[in-house]
CSV table of C-alpha atoms and ligand atoms in Angstrom, one decimal:
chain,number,residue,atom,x,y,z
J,1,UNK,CA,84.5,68.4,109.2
J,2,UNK,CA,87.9,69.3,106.9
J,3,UNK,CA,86.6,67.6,103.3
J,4,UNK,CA,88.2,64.4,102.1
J,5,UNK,CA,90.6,65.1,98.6
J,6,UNK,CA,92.7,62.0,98.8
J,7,UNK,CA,93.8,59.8,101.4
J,8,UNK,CA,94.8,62.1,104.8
J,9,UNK,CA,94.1,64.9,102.5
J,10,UNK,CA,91.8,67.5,103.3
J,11,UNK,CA,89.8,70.3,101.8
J,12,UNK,CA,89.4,73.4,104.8
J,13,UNK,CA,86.8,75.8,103.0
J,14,UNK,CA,85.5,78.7,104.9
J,15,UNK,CA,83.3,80.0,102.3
J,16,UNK,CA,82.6,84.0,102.8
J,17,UNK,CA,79.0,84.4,100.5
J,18,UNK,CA,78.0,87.9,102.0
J,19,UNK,CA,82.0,89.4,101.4
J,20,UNK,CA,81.6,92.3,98.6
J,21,UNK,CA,84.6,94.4,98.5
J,22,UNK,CA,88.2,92.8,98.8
J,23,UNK,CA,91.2,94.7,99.7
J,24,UNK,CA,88.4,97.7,100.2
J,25,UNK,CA,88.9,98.2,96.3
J,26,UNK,CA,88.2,95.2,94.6
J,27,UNK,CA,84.6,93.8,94.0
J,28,UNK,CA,83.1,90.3,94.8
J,29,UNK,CA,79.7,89.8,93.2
J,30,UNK,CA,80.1,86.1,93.8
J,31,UNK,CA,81.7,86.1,97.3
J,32,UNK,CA,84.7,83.9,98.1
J,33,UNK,CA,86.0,81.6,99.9
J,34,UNK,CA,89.6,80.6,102.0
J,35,UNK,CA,90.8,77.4,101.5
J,36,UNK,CA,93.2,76.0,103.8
J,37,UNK,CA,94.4,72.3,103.3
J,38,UNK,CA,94.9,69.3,105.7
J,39,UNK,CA,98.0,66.8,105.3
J,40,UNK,CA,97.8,64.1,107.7
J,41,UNK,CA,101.4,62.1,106.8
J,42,UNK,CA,102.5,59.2,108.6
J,43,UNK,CA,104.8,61.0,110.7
J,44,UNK,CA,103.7,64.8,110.2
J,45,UNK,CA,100.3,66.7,109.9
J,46,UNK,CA,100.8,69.4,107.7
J,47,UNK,CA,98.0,72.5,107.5
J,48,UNK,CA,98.8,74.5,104.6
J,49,UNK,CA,97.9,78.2,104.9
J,50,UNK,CA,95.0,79.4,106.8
J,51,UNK,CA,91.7,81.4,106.6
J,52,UNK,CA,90.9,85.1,106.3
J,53,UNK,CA,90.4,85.8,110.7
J,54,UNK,CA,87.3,87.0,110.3
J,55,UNK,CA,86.2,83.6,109.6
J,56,UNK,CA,88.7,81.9,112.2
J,57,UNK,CA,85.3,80.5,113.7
J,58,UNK,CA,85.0,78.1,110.4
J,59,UNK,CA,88.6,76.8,110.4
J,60,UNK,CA,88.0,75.5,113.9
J,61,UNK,CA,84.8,74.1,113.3
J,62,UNK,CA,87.1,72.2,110.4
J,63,UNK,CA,89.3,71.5,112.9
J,64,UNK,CA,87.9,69.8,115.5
J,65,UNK,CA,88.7,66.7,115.4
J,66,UNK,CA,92.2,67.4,114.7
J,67,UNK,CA,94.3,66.6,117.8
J,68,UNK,CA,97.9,67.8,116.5
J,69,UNK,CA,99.5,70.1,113.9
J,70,UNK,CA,102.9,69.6,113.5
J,71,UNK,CA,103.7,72.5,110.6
J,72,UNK,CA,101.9,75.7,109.3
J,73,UNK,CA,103.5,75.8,105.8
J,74,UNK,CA,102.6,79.8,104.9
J,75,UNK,CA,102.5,80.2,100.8
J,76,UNK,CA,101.7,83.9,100.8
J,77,UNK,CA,101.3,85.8,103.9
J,78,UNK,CA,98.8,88.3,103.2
J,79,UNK,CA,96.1,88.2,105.5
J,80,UNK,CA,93.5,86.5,104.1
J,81,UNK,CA,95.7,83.5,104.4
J,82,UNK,CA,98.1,84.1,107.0
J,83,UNK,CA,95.9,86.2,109.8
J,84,UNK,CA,94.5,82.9,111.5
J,85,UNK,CA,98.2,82.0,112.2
J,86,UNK,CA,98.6,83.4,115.3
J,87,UNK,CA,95.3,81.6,116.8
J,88,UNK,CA,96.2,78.4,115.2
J,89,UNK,CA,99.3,78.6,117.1
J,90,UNK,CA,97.0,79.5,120.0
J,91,UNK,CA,95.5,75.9,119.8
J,92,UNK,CA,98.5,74.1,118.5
J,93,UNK,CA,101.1,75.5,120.5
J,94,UNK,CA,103.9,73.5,119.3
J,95,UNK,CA,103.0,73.9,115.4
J,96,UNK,CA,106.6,75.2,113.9
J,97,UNK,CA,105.9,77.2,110.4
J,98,UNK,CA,107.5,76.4,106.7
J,99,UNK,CA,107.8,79.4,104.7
J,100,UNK,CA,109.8,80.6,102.0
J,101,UNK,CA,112.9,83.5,102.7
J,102,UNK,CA,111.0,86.4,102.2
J,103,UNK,CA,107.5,84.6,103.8
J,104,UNK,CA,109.4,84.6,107.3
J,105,UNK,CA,110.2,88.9,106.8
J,106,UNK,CA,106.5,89.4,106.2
J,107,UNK,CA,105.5,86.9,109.1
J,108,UNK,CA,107.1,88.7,111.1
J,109,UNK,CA,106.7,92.2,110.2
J,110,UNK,CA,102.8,91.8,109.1
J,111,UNK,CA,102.1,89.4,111.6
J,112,UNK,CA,104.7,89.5,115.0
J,113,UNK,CA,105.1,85.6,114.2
J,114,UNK,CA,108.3,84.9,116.4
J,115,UNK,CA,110.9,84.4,114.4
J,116,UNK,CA,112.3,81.6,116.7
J,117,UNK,CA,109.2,79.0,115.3
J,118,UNK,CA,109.5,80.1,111.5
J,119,UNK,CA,111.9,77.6,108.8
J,120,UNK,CA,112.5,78.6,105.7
J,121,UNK,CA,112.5,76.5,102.6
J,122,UNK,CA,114.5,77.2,99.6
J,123,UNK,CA,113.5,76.6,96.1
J,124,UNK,CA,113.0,72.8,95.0
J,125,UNK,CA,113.5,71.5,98.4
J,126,UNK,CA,111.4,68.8,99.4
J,127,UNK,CA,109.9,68.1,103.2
J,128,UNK,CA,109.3,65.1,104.0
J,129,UNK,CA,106.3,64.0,106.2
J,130,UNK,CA,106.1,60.0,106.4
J,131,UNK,CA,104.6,58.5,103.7
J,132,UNK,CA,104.2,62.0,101.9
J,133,UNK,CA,106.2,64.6,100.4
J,134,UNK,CA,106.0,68.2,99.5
J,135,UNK,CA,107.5,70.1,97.8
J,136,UNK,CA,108.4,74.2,97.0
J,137,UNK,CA,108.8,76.0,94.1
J,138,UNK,CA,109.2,79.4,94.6
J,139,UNK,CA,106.9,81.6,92.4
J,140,UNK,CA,107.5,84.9,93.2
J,141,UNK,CA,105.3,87.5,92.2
J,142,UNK,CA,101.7,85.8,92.2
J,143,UNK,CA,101.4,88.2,93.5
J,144,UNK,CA,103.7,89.5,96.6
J,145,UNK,CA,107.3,89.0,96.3
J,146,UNK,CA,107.2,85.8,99.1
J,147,UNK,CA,105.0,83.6,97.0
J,148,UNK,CA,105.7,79.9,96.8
J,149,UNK,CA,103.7,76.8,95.5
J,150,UNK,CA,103.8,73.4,96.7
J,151,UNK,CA,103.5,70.0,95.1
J,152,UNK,CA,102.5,66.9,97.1
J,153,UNK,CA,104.5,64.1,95.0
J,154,UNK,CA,102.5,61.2,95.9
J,155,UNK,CA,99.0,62.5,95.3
J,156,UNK,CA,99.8,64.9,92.5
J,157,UNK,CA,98.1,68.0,94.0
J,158,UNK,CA,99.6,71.6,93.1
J,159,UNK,CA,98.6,73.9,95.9
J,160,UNK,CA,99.1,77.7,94.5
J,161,UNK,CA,97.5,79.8,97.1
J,162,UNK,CA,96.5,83.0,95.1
J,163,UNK,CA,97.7,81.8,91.9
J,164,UNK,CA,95.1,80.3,89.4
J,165,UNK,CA,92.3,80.6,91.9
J,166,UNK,CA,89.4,82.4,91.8
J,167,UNK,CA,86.7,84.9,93.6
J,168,UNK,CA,83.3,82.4,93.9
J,169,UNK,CA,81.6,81.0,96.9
J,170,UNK,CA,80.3,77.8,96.4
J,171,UNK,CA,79.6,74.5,98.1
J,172,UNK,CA,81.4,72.9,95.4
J,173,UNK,CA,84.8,71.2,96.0
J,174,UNK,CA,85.7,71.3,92.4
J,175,UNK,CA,84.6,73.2,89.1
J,176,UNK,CA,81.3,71.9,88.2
J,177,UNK,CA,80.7,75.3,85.5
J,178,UNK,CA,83.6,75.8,83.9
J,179,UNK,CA,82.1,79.1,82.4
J,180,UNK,CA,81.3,80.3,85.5
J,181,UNK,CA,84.5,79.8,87.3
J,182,UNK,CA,86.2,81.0,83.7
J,183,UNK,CA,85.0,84.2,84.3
J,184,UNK,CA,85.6,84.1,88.2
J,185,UNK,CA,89.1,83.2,87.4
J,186,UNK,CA,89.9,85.6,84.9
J,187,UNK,CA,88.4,88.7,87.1
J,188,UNK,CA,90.8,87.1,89.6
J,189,UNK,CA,93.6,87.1,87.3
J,190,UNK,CA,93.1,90.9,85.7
J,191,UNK,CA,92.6,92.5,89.4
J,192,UNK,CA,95.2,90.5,91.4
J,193,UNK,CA,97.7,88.7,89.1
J,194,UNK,CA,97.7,91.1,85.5
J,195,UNK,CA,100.4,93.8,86.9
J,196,UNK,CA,103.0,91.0,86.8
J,197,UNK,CA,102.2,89.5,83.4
J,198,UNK,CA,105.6,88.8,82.6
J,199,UNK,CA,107.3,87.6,85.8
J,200,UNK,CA,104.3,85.0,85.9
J,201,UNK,CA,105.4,84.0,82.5
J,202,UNK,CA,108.5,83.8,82.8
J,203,UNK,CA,107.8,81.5,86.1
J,204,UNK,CA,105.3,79.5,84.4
J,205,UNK,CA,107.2,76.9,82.4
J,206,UNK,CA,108.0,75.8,86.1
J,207,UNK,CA,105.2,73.5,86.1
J,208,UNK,CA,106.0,71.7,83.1
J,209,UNK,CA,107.7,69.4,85.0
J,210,UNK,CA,104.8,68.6,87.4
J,211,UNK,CA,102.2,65.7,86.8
J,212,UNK,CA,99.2,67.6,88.4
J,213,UNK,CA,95.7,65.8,88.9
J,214,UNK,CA,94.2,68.4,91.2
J,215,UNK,CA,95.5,72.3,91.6
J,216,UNK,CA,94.4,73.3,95.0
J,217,UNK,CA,94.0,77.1,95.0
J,218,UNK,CA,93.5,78.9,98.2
J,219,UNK,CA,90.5,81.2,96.8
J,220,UNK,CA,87.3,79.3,94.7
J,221,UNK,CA,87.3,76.0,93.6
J,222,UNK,CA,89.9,73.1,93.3
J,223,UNK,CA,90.5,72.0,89.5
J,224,UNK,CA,90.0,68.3,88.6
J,225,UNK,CA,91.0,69.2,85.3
J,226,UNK,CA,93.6,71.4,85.8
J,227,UNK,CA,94.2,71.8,81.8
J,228,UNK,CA,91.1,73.8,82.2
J,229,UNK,CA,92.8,76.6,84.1
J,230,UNK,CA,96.1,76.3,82.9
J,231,UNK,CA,95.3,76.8,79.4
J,232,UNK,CA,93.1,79.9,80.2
J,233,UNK,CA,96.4,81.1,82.0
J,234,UNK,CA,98.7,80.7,79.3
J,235,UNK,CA,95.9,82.7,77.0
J,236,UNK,CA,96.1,85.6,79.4
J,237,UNK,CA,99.8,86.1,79.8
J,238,UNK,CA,100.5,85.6,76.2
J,239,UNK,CA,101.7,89.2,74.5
J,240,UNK,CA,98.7,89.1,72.1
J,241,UNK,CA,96.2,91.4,72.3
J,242,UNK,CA,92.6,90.6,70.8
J,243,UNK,CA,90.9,92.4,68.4
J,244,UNK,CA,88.9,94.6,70.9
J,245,UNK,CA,88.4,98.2,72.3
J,246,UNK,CA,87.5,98.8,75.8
J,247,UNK,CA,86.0,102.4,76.4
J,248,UNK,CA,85.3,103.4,79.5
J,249,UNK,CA,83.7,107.0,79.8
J,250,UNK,CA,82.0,109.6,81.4
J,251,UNK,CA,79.3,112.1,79.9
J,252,UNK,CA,77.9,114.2,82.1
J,253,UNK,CA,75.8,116.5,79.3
J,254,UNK,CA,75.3,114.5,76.6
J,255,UNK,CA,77.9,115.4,74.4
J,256,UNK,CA,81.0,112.6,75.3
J,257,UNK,CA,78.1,109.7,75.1
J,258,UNK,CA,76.8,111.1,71.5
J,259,UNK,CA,80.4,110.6,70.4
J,260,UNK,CA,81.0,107.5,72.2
J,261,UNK,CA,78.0,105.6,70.9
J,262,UNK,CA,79.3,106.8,67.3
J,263,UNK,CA,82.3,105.2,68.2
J,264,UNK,CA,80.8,102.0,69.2
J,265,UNK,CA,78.6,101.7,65.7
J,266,UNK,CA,81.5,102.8,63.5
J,267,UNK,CA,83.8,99.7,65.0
J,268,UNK,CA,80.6,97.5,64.7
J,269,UNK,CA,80.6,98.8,61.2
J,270,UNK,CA,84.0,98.0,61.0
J,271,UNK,CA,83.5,94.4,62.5
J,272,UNK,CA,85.9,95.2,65.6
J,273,UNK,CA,84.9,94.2,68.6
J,274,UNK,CA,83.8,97.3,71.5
J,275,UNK,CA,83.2,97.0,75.4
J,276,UNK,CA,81.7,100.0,76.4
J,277,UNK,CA,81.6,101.1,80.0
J,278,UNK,CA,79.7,104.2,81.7
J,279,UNK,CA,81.5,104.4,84.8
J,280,UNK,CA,79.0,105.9,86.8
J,281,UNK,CA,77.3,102.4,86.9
J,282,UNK,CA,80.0,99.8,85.7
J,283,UNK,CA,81.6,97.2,87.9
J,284,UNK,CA,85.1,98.2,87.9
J,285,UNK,CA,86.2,94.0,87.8
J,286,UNK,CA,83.8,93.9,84.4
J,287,UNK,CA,86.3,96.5,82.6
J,288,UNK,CA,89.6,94.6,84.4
J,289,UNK,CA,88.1,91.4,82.3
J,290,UNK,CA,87.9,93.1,79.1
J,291,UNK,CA,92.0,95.0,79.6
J,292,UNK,CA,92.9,91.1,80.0
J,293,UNK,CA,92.4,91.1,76.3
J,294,UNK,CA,92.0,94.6,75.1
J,295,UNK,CA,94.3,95.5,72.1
J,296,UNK,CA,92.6,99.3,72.3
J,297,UNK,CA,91.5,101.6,75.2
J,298,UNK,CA,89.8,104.5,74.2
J,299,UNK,CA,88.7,106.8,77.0
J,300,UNK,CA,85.8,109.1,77.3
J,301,UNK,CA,85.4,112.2,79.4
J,302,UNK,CA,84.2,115.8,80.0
J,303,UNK,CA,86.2,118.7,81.2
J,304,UNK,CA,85.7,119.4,85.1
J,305,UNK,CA,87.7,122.2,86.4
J,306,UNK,CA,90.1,121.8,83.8
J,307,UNK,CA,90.8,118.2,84.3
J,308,UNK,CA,89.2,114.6,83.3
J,309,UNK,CA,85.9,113.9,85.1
J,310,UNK,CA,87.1,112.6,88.8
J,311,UNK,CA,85.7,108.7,88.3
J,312,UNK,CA,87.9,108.6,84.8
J,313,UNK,CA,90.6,109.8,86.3
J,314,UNK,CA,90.4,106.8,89.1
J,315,UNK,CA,89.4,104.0,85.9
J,316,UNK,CA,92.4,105.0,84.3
J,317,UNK,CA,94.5,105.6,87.2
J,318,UNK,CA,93.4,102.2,88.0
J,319,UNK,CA,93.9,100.7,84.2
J,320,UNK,CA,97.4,102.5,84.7
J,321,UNK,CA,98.8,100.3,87.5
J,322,UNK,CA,97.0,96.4,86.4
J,323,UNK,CA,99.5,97.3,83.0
J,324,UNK,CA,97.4,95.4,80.8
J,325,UNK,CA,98.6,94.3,77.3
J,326,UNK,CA,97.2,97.4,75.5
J,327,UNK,CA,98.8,98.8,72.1
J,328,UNK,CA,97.1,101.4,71.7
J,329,UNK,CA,95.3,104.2,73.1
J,330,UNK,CA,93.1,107.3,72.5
J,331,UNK,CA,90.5,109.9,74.2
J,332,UNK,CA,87.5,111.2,73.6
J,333,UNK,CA,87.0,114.4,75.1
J,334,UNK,CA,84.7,117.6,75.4
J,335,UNK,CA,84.9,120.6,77.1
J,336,UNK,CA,82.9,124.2,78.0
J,337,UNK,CA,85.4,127.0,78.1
J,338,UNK,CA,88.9,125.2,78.1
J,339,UNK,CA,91.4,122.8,80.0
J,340,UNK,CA,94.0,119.8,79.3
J,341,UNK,CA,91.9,116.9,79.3
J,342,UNK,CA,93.8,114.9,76.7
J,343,UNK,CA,97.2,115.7,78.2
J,344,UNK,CA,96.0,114.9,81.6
J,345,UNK,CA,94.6,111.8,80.4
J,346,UNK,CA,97.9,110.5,78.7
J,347,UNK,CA,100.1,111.6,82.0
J,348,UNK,CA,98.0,108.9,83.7
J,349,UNK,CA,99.3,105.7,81.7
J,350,UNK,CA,102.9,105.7,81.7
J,351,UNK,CA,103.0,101.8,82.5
J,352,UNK,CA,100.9,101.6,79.4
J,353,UNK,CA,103.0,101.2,76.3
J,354,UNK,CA,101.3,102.3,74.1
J,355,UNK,CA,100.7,104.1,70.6
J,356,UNK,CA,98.4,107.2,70.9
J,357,UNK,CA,95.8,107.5,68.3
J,358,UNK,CA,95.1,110.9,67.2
J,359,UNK,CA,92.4,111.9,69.9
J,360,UNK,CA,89.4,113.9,69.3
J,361,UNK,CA,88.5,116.7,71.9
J,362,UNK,CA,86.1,119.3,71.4
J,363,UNK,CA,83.9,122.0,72.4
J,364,UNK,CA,80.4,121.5,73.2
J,365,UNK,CA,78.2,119.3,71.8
J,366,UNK,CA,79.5,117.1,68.6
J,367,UNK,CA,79.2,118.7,65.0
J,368,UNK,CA,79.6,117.2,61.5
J,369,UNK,CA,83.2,117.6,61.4
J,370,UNK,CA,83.3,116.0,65.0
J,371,UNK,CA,81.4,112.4,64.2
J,372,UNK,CA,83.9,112.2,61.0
J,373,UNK,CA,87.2,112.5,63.5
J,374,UNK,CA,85.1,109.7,65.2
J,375,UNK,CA,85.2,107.4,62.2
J,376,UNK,CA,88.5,108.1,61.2
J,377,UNK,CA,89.6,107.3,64.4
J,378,UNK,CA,87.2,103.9,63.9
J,379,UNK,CA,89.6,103.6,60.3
J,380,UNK,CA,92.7,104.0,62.4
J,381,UNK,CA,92.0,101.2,65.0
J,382,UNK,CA,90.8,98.9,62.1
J,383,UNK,CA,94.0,99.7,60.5
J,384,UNK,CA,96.0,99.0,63.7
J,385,UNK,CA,94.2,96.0,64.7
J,386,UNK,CA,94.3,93.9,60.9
J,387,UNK,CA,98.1,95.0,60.8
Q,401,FEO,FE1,94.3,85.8,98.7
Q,401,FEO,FE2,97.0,87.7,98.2
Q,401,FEO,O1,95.7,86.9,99.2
């Protein structure tokens, strides 16, 4: 049985607990879930969105005792929302789908929807369905171009699909561990939502206008206190840094993790905050966190055939397109006979605008000389970061 929000409102959770790798790139060490939501108006029944298809089994369970769907309104059509469309339709053959202009090109292209069945609904407009209203606002960007949110007037619930929600399986309908989902939601926000920092912002005063008692995200739980998650948003998109270094690096003999941990103690020394990540066992979502807020990245790797070690390349590669707020930037490299680490390196972030700090690369193991580059290079981000 769908979960009761409101009156004829309805929570449709199919909660995915064993799911561990999202988009085959991103990782779940909490699971997830895919919530679709039930309208049942005086006039129309409204199912907003719908589950990921491998878990079409759940949303019918859900569904049951539901005789009649009048409208599929599609918020964001990637799969994990929109792939159960087509067998919803299956059951509910005279469903008609809301979505916004660009929602009905990716219907059709990702998911053969006919276009015949598919309305579109433009910006601020308002659908009516008996004693209950939605309506739009088209927020493009969180995070395909088709995104849109809805508002259901009478109840006060802001449905946002992708946007503010988070990876976590849980039974819970609502945030009950507001650490917990913190963290969910902000490993949401630097893998999925980060790379469009500034569209989001500039969309975001949008809601001022809203009185919201519940958001309703389509991934985690719903928010009761939606000041909870809208605050941690505005934290996140805001253009200022904190005073912390993320360091993700590689040593392979010894000699980049000697200089590396000298790093770590000379910003501790320094009282500036230091994530440091060895990326042969790190959890790649873990150092998307710490970008959220990073003021510094400092990367640290070995020379292999001339190049940065292969799983630095793919961290910053992979730092390189979520365009975190960084400022500044170094590397930390060593090296046996030669190559262009460093350059190599700094050809991989050009969507990261930042400020290189003088990097230290070297041959061998560290010397004398080597640890004092180290803590100038410790002086230099304390300089940067208390300017
Ligand atoms: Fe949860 Fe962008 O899909």
């Amino acid at each position: 049985m769908a979960r009761l929000i409101k009156e004829n409102l309805f929570l449709i959770n199919a909660t995915d607990w064993n799911r561990r790798l999202f988009d085959s790139l991103i990782p779940l060490p909490d699971g997830t879930s895919y919530n679709a939501y039930l309208i049942k108006g005086s006039e129309k029944t409204v199912l907003i969105d719908t589950v990921d298809p491998d878990m079409a089994d759940t949303l019918f369970y859900h569904l049951a005792d539901v005789p009649k769907i009048d409208i599929i309104v599609s918020l964001h059509s990637e799969q994990d929302h929109s792939g159960s469309i087509s067998l919803v339709l299956e059951r509910y053959p005279d469903a008609k789908i809301v979505t916004s202009p660009k929602g009905k090109t990716m219907l059709k292209e990702h998911l053969l929807i006919p276009e015949e069945i598919i309305s579109v609904v433009e910006d601020g407009e308002e659908l009516s369905l008996g004693d209950k209203t939605l309506k739009f606002i088209h927020f493009p960007w969180v995070h395909w171009p088709e995104t849109m949110l809805a508002y259901l007037k009478e109840d006060k619930v802001l449905f946002t699909c992708d946007f503010l929600g988070s990876h976590l399986a849980t039974t819970d309908m609502y945030v009950t561990d507001e650490s917990l989902v913190y963290e969910a939601a902000k490993r949401y926000y630097a893998e999925i939502m980060m790379p469009f920092r500034t569209i989001i912002q500039k969309n975001f005063p949008k809601l001022d206008e809203y009185e919201i008692e519940i958001v309703a995200p389509s991934h985690g739980p719903m928010y009761d206190n939606p000041k909870f998650i809208i605050d941690a948003y505005k934290d996140w998109l805001s253009d200022t840094p904190k005073d912390c270094v993320v360091i993700p690096y590689i040593s392979m003999h010894g000699s980049v993790g000697k200089m590396i941990d000298h790093l770590v103690f000379a910003l501790e020394e320094r009282g500036v905050k230091a994530y440091k990540f060895d990326l042969t066992v790190t959890d790649i979502g873990k150092l998307a966190i710490t970008l959220v807020d990073a003021k510094t990245i400092i990367v640290g790797t070995p020379t292999v055939l001339g190049e940065p070690h292969p799983l630095v390349s793919y961290a910053v590669k992979l730092a390189n397109l979520l365009k975190p707020k960084v400022q500044y930037a170094s590397v930390i490299a060593s090296y046996g006979w030669g190559g262009k680490t460093v350059d190599k390196v700094v050809e991989m972030i050009p969507n990261l605008k930042v400020e290189l700090i003088e990097p230290v690369f070297i041959q061998g193991f560290p010397k004398e000389e080597d640890l004092k580059a180290i803590e100038k290079m410790a002086d230099s981000i304390k300089e940067k970061h208390s300017a």
